[in-house]
């Protein structure tokens, strides 16, 4: 396994307030890492900094050995999926949500067949009937699995997960956890959920934007 | 043509008295707006008096360069007003907004004067200045709503916008839902006003023309012309303004710059 994400003494300030302070860590390909800590400790900022949302004030972020410039951020966004507690589906029905990226220039003409959609949904424990359901009428757990299915259709390998299991019932949680145990997927997550934390390879603890424990 | 009844200074004083009743009502409802209300009335009166004096000479001289200069002043003031009211920083959007309102206003005014009304001379201040002013005034409202809605929606829906980028959208593709909503919000008031014009209210321009002695039928035709031109110029300016502003509002990673918003 090779180093995929490296934060080297990274400091980040958002609207004049320092959120991350000299933060350093490495994530290998296929690793499942989780950041835990009180709210406001900077956990979500780590994920968004990697996506280029917050500028790095000091230190360096590297992805696959390359510094964080426009090309690297494009490369990260091409292989990463960001899924929060209430994922954005951006469409009326589940089918439209799954096909949304294929309306963008980058994926035009590559829309998957209904058979392929059903196969991906099946792997996440969802029946094909859900395709015609309205996104506003499905549960939080289903929304998360649909966001994951959409990421799968795009061949995403790096998952940035922000409290994905906190609102799930035990069955949905198990389905999501099993899915992410795939060794081909790299996971950088933020969680409070002890079950999720127990299944991760590496646990980082943040306090006031500083790393206080790793293991 | 009939002569319009002039309003004497005494009757003008009486006119200001009409504001006393609403002020008392607002005051009794706990709204202490006396300062804002009287300041607005004084500002309006002084501004209009100055414009009245200026227009008197502008119409008398009727030189194309002076007419255009007056419109340029209106455009620059409108640019500042749009950005201030939309809560955006002037230095980021001054040029994009100016380009949009110049294009929107010039298109409609040129269309109206060159193809429809055709006054002699074509730059006649009596037509050019009030028509440009009315069109620009409405352009201003639409652009304030459009810009404010567009950027506050992207800011509020940061995760949604980011999700679109991660799904492979370009910056333009990722802002499309907010672009659509902002445009809808900016043209809706004009659409609603066109649909009810004459039923719910008699429009200001038409009323002014009738009071000024025009035949009602002529006033109606001018009102239709101005409404269509307002709609055309506002839509064109809003589309251009939002499109051009995209270049200045985002950083190299397609993230909306926080610095574009004015601090309150």
Short mmCIF file of C-alpha atoms in Angstrom, two decimals:
data_model
loop_
_atom_site.label_atom_id
_atom_site.label_comp_id
_atom_site.label_asym_id
_atom_site.label_seq_id
_atom_site.Cartn_x
_atom_site.Cartn_y
_atom_site.Cartn_z
CA UNK A 1 0.00 0.00 0.00
CA UNK A 2 1.30 3.47 -0.90
CA UNK A 3 0.79 6.88 0.75
CA UNK A 4 -2.27 8.59 -0.70
CA UNK A 5 -3.01 11.59 1.53
CA UNK A 6 -0.39 13.50 3.56
CA UNK A 7 -1.00 16.48 5.84
CA UNK A 8 2.31 18.00 6.94
CA UNK A 9 2.00 20.61 9.74
CA UNK A 10 -1.15 21.99 8.09
CA UNK A 11 -2.87 25.04 9.55
CA UNK A 12 -6.20 26.28 8.23
CA UNK A 13 -8.11 29.43 9.12
CA UNK A 14 -11.77 29.92 8.21
CA UNK A 15 -13.13 33.50 8.28
CA UNK A 16 -10.17 34.63 10.35
CA UNK A 17 -10.48 31.84 12.95
CA UNK A 18 -7.75 29.18 13.08
CA UNK A 19 -9.44 25.76 12.86
CA UNK A 20 -6.54 23.37 12.19
CA UNK A 21 -3.16 23.89 13.88
CA UNK A 22 0.01 22.21 12.55
CA UNK A 23 -1.87 19.00 11.78
CA UNK A 24 0.19 16.07 10.44
CA UNK A 25 -0.96 12.60 9.38
CA UNK A 26 -0.63 10.08 6.53
CA UNK A 27 -3.28 7.90 4.94
CA UNK A 28 -2.35 4.90 2.80
CA UNK A 29 -4.37 3.59 -0.12
CA UNK A 30 -7.08 1.24 1.15
CA UNK A 31 -6.78 2.52 4.73
CA UNK A 32 -9.89 3.25 6.78
CA UNK A 33 -9.22 6.25 9.00
CA UNK A 34 -11.52 8.11 11.35
CA UNK A 35 -11.27 11.50 13.06
CA UNK A 36 -13.03 11.82 16.36
CA UNK A 37 -13.32 14.72 18.77
CA UNK A 38 -15.76 17.26 20.14
CA UNK A 39 -17.79 19.32 17.72
CA UNK A 40 -15.82 22.35 16.58
CA UNK A 41 -12.52 20.50 16.94
CA UNK A 42 -11.85 20.72 13.19
CA UNK A 43 -12.80 17.21 12.02
CA UNK A 44 -14.96 18.23 9.05
CA UNK A 45 -12.43 20.93 8.12
CA UNK A 46 -9.86 18.19 7.47
CA UNK A 47 -12.13 16.61 4.83
CA UNK A 48 -12.98 19.93 3.18
CA UNK A 49 -9.35 21.09 3.17
CA UNK A 50 -8.45 18.00 1.15
CA UNK A 51 -11.21 18.93 -1.32
CA UNK A 52 -9.77 22.45 -1.74
CA UNK A 53 -12.67 24.18 0.02
CA UNK A 54 -10.51 25.87 2.66
CA UNK A 55 -7.12 27.33 1.73
CA UNK A 56 -4.05 26.02 3.56
CA UNK A 57 -2.54 28.89 5.60
CA UNK A 58 0.61 27.02 6.57
CA UNK A 59 2.16 23.59 6.00
CA UNK A 60 1.50 21.33 3.04
CA UNK A 61 -1.16 18.89 1.85
CA UNK A 62 -0.07 16.21 -0.61
CA UNK A 63 -2.21 13.79 -2.59
CA UNK A 64 -0.48 10.84 -4.28
CA UNK A 65 2.80 12.68 -3.70
CA UNK A 66 1.65 15.89 -5.44
CA UNK A 67 1.15 19.28 -3.74
CA UNK A 68 -2.37 20.69 -3.56
CA UNK A 69 -2.68 22.81 -6.73
CA UNK A 70 -5.53 23.18 -9.23
CA UNK A 71 -4.65 19.95 -11.07
CA UNK A 72 -4.31 17.96 -7.85
CA UNK A 73 -7.65 19.23 -6.52
CA UNK A 74 -9.24 18.21 -9.84
CA UNK A 75 -7.65 14.76 -9.50
CA UNK A 76 -8.92 14.43 -5.91
CA UNK A 77 -12.43 15.49 -6.88
CA UNK A 78 -12.42 13.01 -9.76
CA UNK A 79 -11.73 10.06 -7.45
CA UNK A 80 -13.36 11.26 -4.20
CA UNK A 81 -16.92 11.22 -2.90
CA UNK A 82 -18.05 13.39 0.02
CA UNK A 83 -21.03 12.00 1.88
CA UNK A 84 -22.50 13.79 4.87
CA UNK A 85 -25.19 12.94 7.40
CA UNK A 86 -27.89 14.18 5.01
CA UNK A 87 -26.43 13.53 1.56
CA UNK A 88 -27.36 15.80 -1.32
CA UNK A 89 -29.17 13.83 -4.03
CA UNK A 90 -30.04 16.87 -6.16
CA UNK A 91 -33.01 15.34 -8.03
CA UNK A 92 -36.69 14.42 -7.65
CA UNK A 93 -36.52 10.65 -8.01
CA UNK A 94 -33.86 8.13 -7.06
CA UNK A 95 -33.26 7.21 -10.72
CA UNK A 96 -32.72 10.89 -11.59
CA UNK A 97 -30.36 11.26 -8.63
CA UNK A 98 -28.29 8.26 -9.77
CA UNK A 99 -28.15 9.58 -13.33
CA UNK A 100 -27.48 13.22 -12.34
CA UNK A 101 -23.69 13.11 -12.93
CA UNK A 102 -24.22 11.70 -16.42
CA UNK A 103 -25.85 14.97 -17.44
CA UNK A 104 -22.55 16.77 -16.79
CA UNK A 105 -20.10 17.20 -19.66
CA UNK A 106 -17.48 15.02 -17.91
CA UNK A 107 -19.70 11.91 -17.93
CA UNK A 108 -22.07 12.60 -20.84
CA UNK A 109 -22.87 9.55 -22.95
CA UNK A 110 -21.74 7.14 -20.22
CA UNK A 111 -25.08 6.69 -18.43
CA UNK A 112 -25.44 3.20 -16.97
CA UNK A 113 -28.29 0.84 -17.89
CA UNK A 114 -31.18 0.08 -15.54
CA UNK A 115 -29.62 -3.38 -15.03
CA UNK A 116 -26.38 -1.82 -13.82
CA UNK A 117 -28.30 0.53 -11.48
CA UNK A 118 -30.19 -2.41 -10.00
CA UNK A 119 -26.95 -4.38 -9.53
CA UNK A 120 -25.25 -1.54 -7.62
CA UNK A 121 -28.36 -0.93 -5.49
CA UNK A 122 -28.55 -4.65 -4.72
CA UNK A 123 -24.97 -4.63 -3.38
CA UNK A 124 -26.07 -1.98 -0.90
CA UNK A 125 -29.20 -3.87 0.14
CA UNK A 126 -31.69 -1.76 -1.84
CA UNK A 127 -34.43 -3.17 -4.10
CA UNK A 128 -34.70 -1.87 -7.72
CA UNK A 129 -38.22 -0.59 -6.92
CA UNK A 130 -36.63 2.32 -5.08
CA UNK A 131 -35.53 3.77 -8.45
CA UNK A 132 -38.93 5.36 -9.06
CA UNK A 133 -39.38 6.66 -5.52
CA UNK A 134 -39.27 10.35 -4.70
CA UNK A 135 -36.07 11.36 -2.89
CA UNK A 136 -38.07 13.28 -0.29
CA UNK A 137 -39.93 10.08 0.69
CA UNK A 138 -36.93 7.83 1.44
CA UNK A 139 -35.15 7.43 4.78
CA UNK A 140 -31.79 8.97 5.74
CA UNK A 141 -30.15 5.53 5.55
CA UNK A 142 -31.49 4.96 2.03
CA UNK A 143 -30.30 8.40 0.95
CA UNK A 144 -26.80 7.60 2.15
CA UNK A 145 -26.75 4.27 0.34
CA UNK A 146 -27.98 5.97 -2.84
CA UNK A 147 -25.19 8.55 -2.53
CA UNK A 148 -22.73 5.67 -2.16
CA UNK A 149 -24.27 3.84 -5.14
CA UNK A 150 -23.89 6.98 -7.26
CA UNK A 151 -20.24 7.28 -6.20
CA UNK A 152 -19.78 3.64 -7.20
CA UNK A 153 -21.25 4.28 -10.64
CA UNK A 154 -18.57 6.94 -11.09
CA UNK A 155 -15.82 4.54 -9.94
CA UNK A 156 -14.91 6.61 -6.84
CA UNK A 157 -12.21 5.08 -4.63
CA UNK A 158 -11.67 7.71 -1.95
CA UNK A 159 -14.59 8.28 0.41
CA UNK A 160 -14.79 11.30 2.69
CA UNK A 161 -17.56 10.49 5.13
CA UNK A 162 -18.98 12.98 7.61
CA UNK A 163 -20.98 11.19 10.35
CA UNK A 164 -22.51 8.77 7.86
CA UNK A 165 -23.73 6.19 10.34
CA UNK A 166 -24.99 8.48 13.09
CA UNK A 167 -28.62 8.50 11.94
CA UNK A 168 -28.85 4.92 10.63
CA UNK A 169 -30.81 1.97 11.93
CA UNK A 170 -28.67 -1.10 12.80
CA UNK A 171 -29.43 -2.88 9.49
CA UNK A 172 -28.55 0.13 7.31
CA UNK A 173 -25.45 0.75 9.40
CA UNK A 174 -24.26 -2.84 8.85
CA UNK A 175 -24.83 -2.54 5.09
CA UNK A 176 -22.81 0.70 4.92
CA UNK A 177 -20.01 -0.67 7.14
CA UNK A 178 -19.76 -3.87 5.07
CA UNK A 179 -19.61 -1.88 1.88
CA UNK A 180 -16.70 0.26 3.08
CA UNK A 181 -14.69 -2.73 4.30
CA UNK A 182 -13.73 -3.32 0.62
CA UNK A 183 -9.87 -3.13 0.60
CA UNK A 184 -9.94 -1.22 -2.71
CA UNK A 185 -11.63 1.77 -1.03
CA UNK A 186 -9.81 4.41 1.00
CA UNK A 187 -11.94 5.98 3.71
CA UNK A 188 -11.31 9.23 5.56
CA UNK A 189 -14.16 9.71 7.98
CA UNK A 190 -15.46 11.83 10.82
CA UNK A 191 -17.50 9.97 13.42
CA UNK A 192 -18.71 9.72 16.98
CA UNK A 193 -20.24 6.27 16.50
CA UNK A 194 -18.20 3.70 18.55
CA UNK A 195 -19.13 0.83 16.14
CA UNK A 196 -17.80 2.74 13.18
CA UNK A 197 -14.66 3.84 15.05
CA UNK A 198 -13.98 0.21 16.13
CA UNK A 199 -13.98 -0.95 12.49
CA UNK A 200 -11.46 1.65 11.29
CA UNK A 201 -7.71 0.90 10.91
CA UNK A 202 -6.59 4.25 12.28
CA UNK A 203 -8.22 6.58 14.78
CA UNK A 204 -7.15 10.23 15.07
CA UNK A 205 -8.35 12.35 17.94
CA UNK A 206 -8.63 16.09 17.43
CA UNK A 207 -8.89 18.81 20.04
CA UNK A 208 -8.98 22.50 19.08
CA UNK A 209 -7.55 21.66 15.65
CA UNK A 210 -4.60 19.72 17.08
CA UNK A 211 -3.97 15.99 16.92
CA UNK A 212 -3.98 14.67 20.48
CA UNK A 213 -3.94 10.94 19.77
CA UNK A 214 -3.46 8.57 16.85
CA UNK A 215 -3.55 4.79 16.72
CA UNK B 1 -52.92 68.93 -25.80
CA UNK B 2 -54.22 70.04 -22.40
CA UNK B 3 -52.01 71.92 -19.94
CA UNK B 4 -51.23 70.05 -16.73
CA UNK B 5 -52.43 71.74 -13.54
CA UNK B 6 -49.31 72.95 -11.72
CA UNK B 7 -48.96 72.36 -7.96
CA UNK B 8 -48.34 75.61 -6.08
CA UNK B 9 -45.72 75.79 -3.21
CA UNK B 10 -48.51 75.94 -0.61
CA UNK B 11 -50.17 72.85 -2.03
CA UNK B 12 -46.77 71.13 -2.18
CA UNK B 13 -46.48 71.71 1.59
CA UNK B 14 -49.94 70.21 1.97
CA UNK B 15 -48.74 67.20 -0.05
CA UNK B 16 -45.99 66.41 2.47
CA UNK B 17 -48.71 66.23 5.11
CA UNK B 18 -49.89 62.93 3.60
CA UNK B 19 -46.86 61.21 5.17
CA UNK B 20 -47.91 62.20 8.70
CA UNK B 21 -50.75 59.67 8.97
CA UNK B 22 -48.69 56.56 8.01
CA UNK B 23 -45.88 57.79 10.27
CA UNK B 24 -48.32 58.00 13.21
CA UNK B 25 -49.70 54.54 12.40
CA UNK B 26 -46.19 53.02 12.25
CA UNK B 27 -45.23 54.82 15.45
CA UNK B 28 -48.29 53.49 17.28
CA UNK B 29 -47.37 49.96 16.07
CA UNK B 30 -44.00 50.36 17.80
CA UNK B 31 -41.99 51.12 14.66
CA UNK B 32 -39.85 54.19 15.35
CA UNK B 33 -39.01 55.05 11.77
CA UNK B 34 -39.30 58.85 12.00
CA UNK B 35 -35.63 59.49 11.17
CA UNK B 36 -35.55 57.06 8.21
CA UNK B 37 -38.92 58.25 6.90
CA UNK B 38 -38.16 61.98 6.96
CA UNK B 39 -34.63 61.43 5.71
CA UNK B 40 -35.98 59.42 2.76
CA UNK B 41 -38.55 62.11 1.97
CA UNK B 42 -35.94 64.89 2.14
CA UNK B 43 -33.49 62.89 0.00
CA UNK B 44 -36.16 62.13 -2.58
CA UNK B 45 -37.22 65.78 -2.76
CA UNK B 46 -33.67 67.16 -3.05
CA UNK B 47 -32.61 64.52 -5.61
CA UNK B 48 -35.70 65.09 -7.77
CA UNK B 49 -35.37 68.88 -7.52
CA UNK B 50 -31.76 68.65 -8.71
CA UNK B 51 -32.75 66.28 -11.51
CA UNK B 52 -35.56 68.67 -12.47
CA UNK B 53 -33.11 71.58 -12.75
CA UNK B 54 -30.62 69.41 -14.64
CA UNK B 55 -33.21 67.99 -17.04
CA UNK B 56 -34.52 71.48 -17.83
CA UNK B 57 -31.09 72.43 -19.16
CA UNK B 58 -30.44 68.98 -20.64
CA UNK B 59 -33.62 69.23 -22.72
CA UNK B 60 -32.84 72.79 -23.72
CA UNK B 61 -29.27 72.05 -24.85
CA UNK B 62 -30.17 68.59 -26.28
CA UNK B 63 -26.58 67.68 -27.24
CA UNK B 64 -25.89 63.98 -27.86
CA UNK B 65 -22.65 63.94 -25.81
CA UNK B 66 -24.37 65.52 -22.80
CA UNK B 67 -27.31 63.12 -23.04
CA UNK B 68 -24.97 60.13 -23.14
CA UNK B 69 -22.91 61.54 -20.26
CA UNK B 70 -26.06 61.77 -18.14
CA UNK B 71 -26.89 58.14 -18.94
CA UNK B 72 -23.32 57.09 -18.04
CA UNK B 73 -23.74 58.80 -14.65
CA UNK B 74 -27.04 56.90 -14.13
CA UNK B 75 -25.35 53.62 -15.08
CA UNK B 76 -22.47 54.08 -12.64
CA UNK B 77 -24.80 55.05 -9.79
CA UNK B 78 -27.00 52.04 -10.63
CA UNK B 79 -23.92 49.76 -10.57
CA UNK B 80 -22.95 50.91 -7.05
CA UNK B 81 -26.55 50.64 -5.86
CA UNK B 82 -27.05 47.11 -7.23
CA UNK B 83 -23.91 45.78 -5.53
CA UNK B 84 -24.52 47.55 -2.25
CA UNK B 85 -28.10 46.31 -2.03
CA UNK B 86 -27.11 42.77 -3.07
CA UNK B 87 -24.59 42.73 -0.19
CA UNK B 88 -21.61 42.23 -2.51
CA UNK B 89 -18.24 43.93 -2.65
CA UNK B 90 -18.00 46.60 -5.33
CA UNK B 91 -14.36 45.95 -6.23
CA UNK B 92 -15.11 42.33 -7.23
CA UNK B 93 -18.16 42.95 -9.38
CA UNK B 94 -18.04 46.58 -10.52
CA UNK B 95 -17.01 45.79 -14.10
CA UNK B 96 -19.20 42.72 -14.62
CA UNK B 97 -22.31 44.50 -13.33
CA UNK B 98 -21.55 47.64 -15.34
CA UNK B 99 -21.06 45.60 -18.53
CA UNK B 100 -24.36 43.77 -17.92
CA UNK B 101 -26.49 46.86 -17.27
CA UNK B 102 -24.88 48.79 -20.13
CA UNK B 103 -25.67 45.91 -22.53
CA UNK B 104 -29.22 45.41 -21.17
CA UNK B 105 -30.12 49.12 -21.22
CA UNK B 106 -28.40 49.91 -24.54
CA UNK B 107 -30.15 47.01 -26.27
CA UNK B 108 -33.65 48.02 -25.19
CA UNK B 109 -33.18 51.77 -25.60
CA UNK B 110 -31.65 51.34 -29.06
CA UNK B 111 -34.44 48.95 -30.08
CA UNK B 112 -37.12 51.32 -28.85
CA UNK B 113 -35.65 54.52 -30.32
CA UNK B 114 -34.23 53.19 -33.59
CA UNK B 115 -36.98 50.76 -34.57
CA UNK B 116 -40.17 51.71 -32.75
CA UNK B 117 -40.46 55.39 -31.70
CA UNK B 118 -37.87 56.92 -34.11
CA UNK B 119 -37.83 60.48 -32.65
CA UNK B 120 -36.21 63.37 -34.54
CA UNK B 121 -33.34 63.66 -33.73
CA UNK B 122 -32.83 60.08 -32.56
CA UNK B 123 -30.84 61.22 -29.48
CA UNK B 124 -33.60 63.64 -28.39
CA UNK B 125 -33.09 64.05 -24.62
CA UNK B 126 -36.87 64.21 -24.03
CA UNK B 127 -37.13 60.56 -25.17
CA UNK B 128 -33.65 59.17 -24.53
CA UNK B 129 -33.15 60.24 -20.91
CA UNK B 130 -36.53 59.29 -19.35
CA UNK B 131 -36.78 56.00 -21.28
CA UNK B 132 -33.21 55.00 -20.36
CA UNK B 133 -33.92 56.00 -16.76
CA UNK B 134 -37.09 53.91 -16.51
CA UNK B 135 -35.51 50.89 -18.13
CA UNK B 136 -32.39 51.18 -15.97
CA UNK B 137 -34.42 51.64 -12.78
CA UNK B 138 -36.22 48.36 -13.38
CA UNK B 139 -33.01 46.64 -14.47
CA UNK B 140 -31.60 47.67 -11.11
CA UNK B 141 -34.33 45.91 -9.12
CA UNK B 142 -34.01 42.69 -11.10
CA UNK B 143 -30.24 42.62 -10.82
CA UNK B 144 -30.27 43.23 -7.07
CA UNK B 145 -32.63 40.28 -6.58
CA UNK B 146 -30.72 38.06 -9.03
CA UNK B 147 -27.25 38.65 -7.60
CA UNK B 148 -28.36 38.49 -3.98
CA UNK B 149 -30.30 35.22 -4.46
CA UNK B 150 -27.56 33.62 -6.55
CA UNK B 151 -24.63 34.17 -4.22
CA UNK B 152 -26.51 33.66 -0.97
CA UNK B 153 -27.85 30.33 -2.34
CA UNK B 154 -24.37 29.07 -3.24
CA UNK B 155 -23.06 30.17 0.16
CA UNK B 156 -25.97 28.56 2.02
CA UNK B 157 -25.79 25.32 0.03
CA UNK B 158 -22.03 24.84 0.23
CA UNK B 159 -22.28 21.04 0.61
CA UNK B 160 -24.71 20.74 -2.28
CA UNK B 161 -22.49 22.84 -4.56
CA UNK B 162 -19.46 20.80 -3.49
CA UNK B 163 -21.35 17.56 -4.20
CA UNK B 164 -22.02 18.70 -7.78
CA UNK B 165 -18.32 19.48 -8.27
CA UNK B 166 -17.41 16.04 -6.91
CA UNK B 167 -19.91 14.44 -9.28
CA UNK B 168 -17.93 15.90 -12.17
CA UNK B 169 -19.73 19.20 -12.73
CA UNK B 170 -17.79 22.19 -14.00
CA UNK B 171 -18.24 25.46 -12.11
CA UNK B 172 -20.93 26.55 -14.57
CA UNK B 173 -22.73 23.21 -14.32
CA UNK B 174 -22.54 23.20 -10.52
CA UNK B 175 -24.10 26.67 -10.17
CA UNK B 176 -26.87 25.99 -12.70
CA UNK B 177 -29.65 25.23 -10.14
CA UNK B 178 -28.92 28.48 -8.25
CA UNK B 179 -28.60 30.38 -11.55
CA UNK B 180 -32.06 29.21 -12.60
CA UNK B 181 -33.65 30.10 -9.26
CA UNK B 182 -31.97 33.52 -9.15
CA UNK B 183 -33.11 34.37 -12.68
CA UNK B 184 -36.64 33.26 -11.89
CA UNK B 185 -36.69 35.47 -8.80
CA UNK B 186 -35.36 38.44 -10.74
CA UNK B 187 -37.88 38.31 -13.62
CA UNK B 188 -40.93 37.20 -11.60
CA UNK B 189 -41.90 40.66 -10.26
CA UNK B 190 -41.91 42.12 -13.80
CA UNK B 191 -43.88 39.16 -15.16
CA UNK B 192 -46.43 39.49 -12.36
CA UNK B 193 -46.62 43.23 -12.88
CA UNK B 194 -47.17 42.82 -16.66
CA UNK B 195 -49.95 40.32 -16.05
CA UNK B 196 -51.90 42.66 -13.76
CA UNK B 197 -51.05 46.03 -15.30
CA UNK B 198 -54.16 48.12 -15.77
CA UNK B 199 -56.27 45.78 -13.59
CA UNK B 200 -54.60 46.23 -10.22
CA UNK B 201 -52.76 49.45 -10.89
CA UNK B 202 -52.42 52.19 -13.46
CA UNK B 203 -48.74 52.33 -14.30
CA UNK B 204 -46.75 55.44 -13.40
CA UNK B 205 -45.57 56.27 -16.88
CA UNK B 206 -49.04 56.02 -18.39
CA UNK B 207 -50.55 58.08 -15.60
CA UNK B 208 -47.81 60.67 -16.07
CA UNK B 209 -48.44 60.90 -19.80
CA UNK B 210 -52.19 61.23 -19.34
CA UNK B 211 -51.70 63.94 -16.70
CA UNK B 212 -49.22 65.57 -19.08
CA UNK B 213 -51.96 65.82 -21.71
CA UNK B 214 -51.36 62.78 -23.95
CA UNK B 215 -54.23 60.84 -25.47
CA UNK B 216 -54.88 57.70 -23.33
CA UNK B 217 -54.37 55.49 -26.38
CA UNK B 218 -50.89 56.96 -27.04
CA UNK B 219 -50.06 56.54 -23.33
CA UNK B 220 -51.17 52.89 -23.50
CA UNK B 221 -48.90 52.20 -26.49
CA UNK B 222 -45.92 53.81 -24.73
CA UNK B 223 -46.66 51.79 -21.59
CA UNK B 224 -46.70 48.51 -23.55
CA UNK B 225 -43.45 49.52 -25.24
CA UNK B 226 -41.75 50.35 -21.96
CA UNK B 227 -42.92 47.16 -20.21
CA UNK B 228 -41.62 44.95 -23.02
CA UNK B 229 -38.33 46.84 -23.05
CA UNK B 230 -38.02 46.61 -19.27
CA UNK B 231 -38.54 42.85 -19.44
CA UNK B 232 -36.03 42.44 -22.27
CA UNK B 233 -33.35 44.62 -20.70
CA UNK B 234 -33.77 43.14 -17.24
CA UNK B 235 -33.57 39.55 -18.45
CA UNK B 236 -30.57 40.29 -20.63
CA UNK B 237 -28.77 42.23 -17.88
CA UNK B 238 -29.50 39.59 -15.23
CA UNK B 239 -28.25 36.69 -17.40
CA UNK B 240 -25.12 38.64 -18.37
CA UNK B 241 -24.51 39.85 -14.84
CA UNK B 242 -24.66 36.40 -13.26
CA UNK B 243 -22.60 34.83 -16.07
CA UNK B 244 -19.89 37.50 -16.05
CA UNK B 245 -19.69 37.60 -12.25
CA UNK B 246 -18.73 33.91 -12.11
CA UNK B 247 -15.26 34.84 -13.29
CA UNK B 248 -14.61 37.06 -10.25
CA UNK B 249 -16.45 35.26 -7.46
CA UNK B 250 -14.60 31.94 -7.26
CA UNK B 251 -11.05 30.93 -6.42
CA UNK B 252 -8.80 28.65 -8.46
CA UNK B 253 -10.48 25.59 -6.85
CA UNK B 254 -13.97 26.79 -7.88
CA UNK B 255 -14.82 27.69 -4.29
CA UNK B 256 -16.91 30.82 -3.70
CA UNK B 257 -14.68 33.52 -2.17
CA UNK B 258 -15.97 34.70 1.19
CA UNK B 259 -14.39 38.07 0.42
CA UNK B 260 -17.05 38.84 -2.23
CA UNK B 261 -19.64 39.47 0.49
CA UNK B 262 -19.87 42.82 2.24
CA UNK B 263 -19.47 42.68 6.00
CA UNK B 264 -22.51 43.99 7.87
#
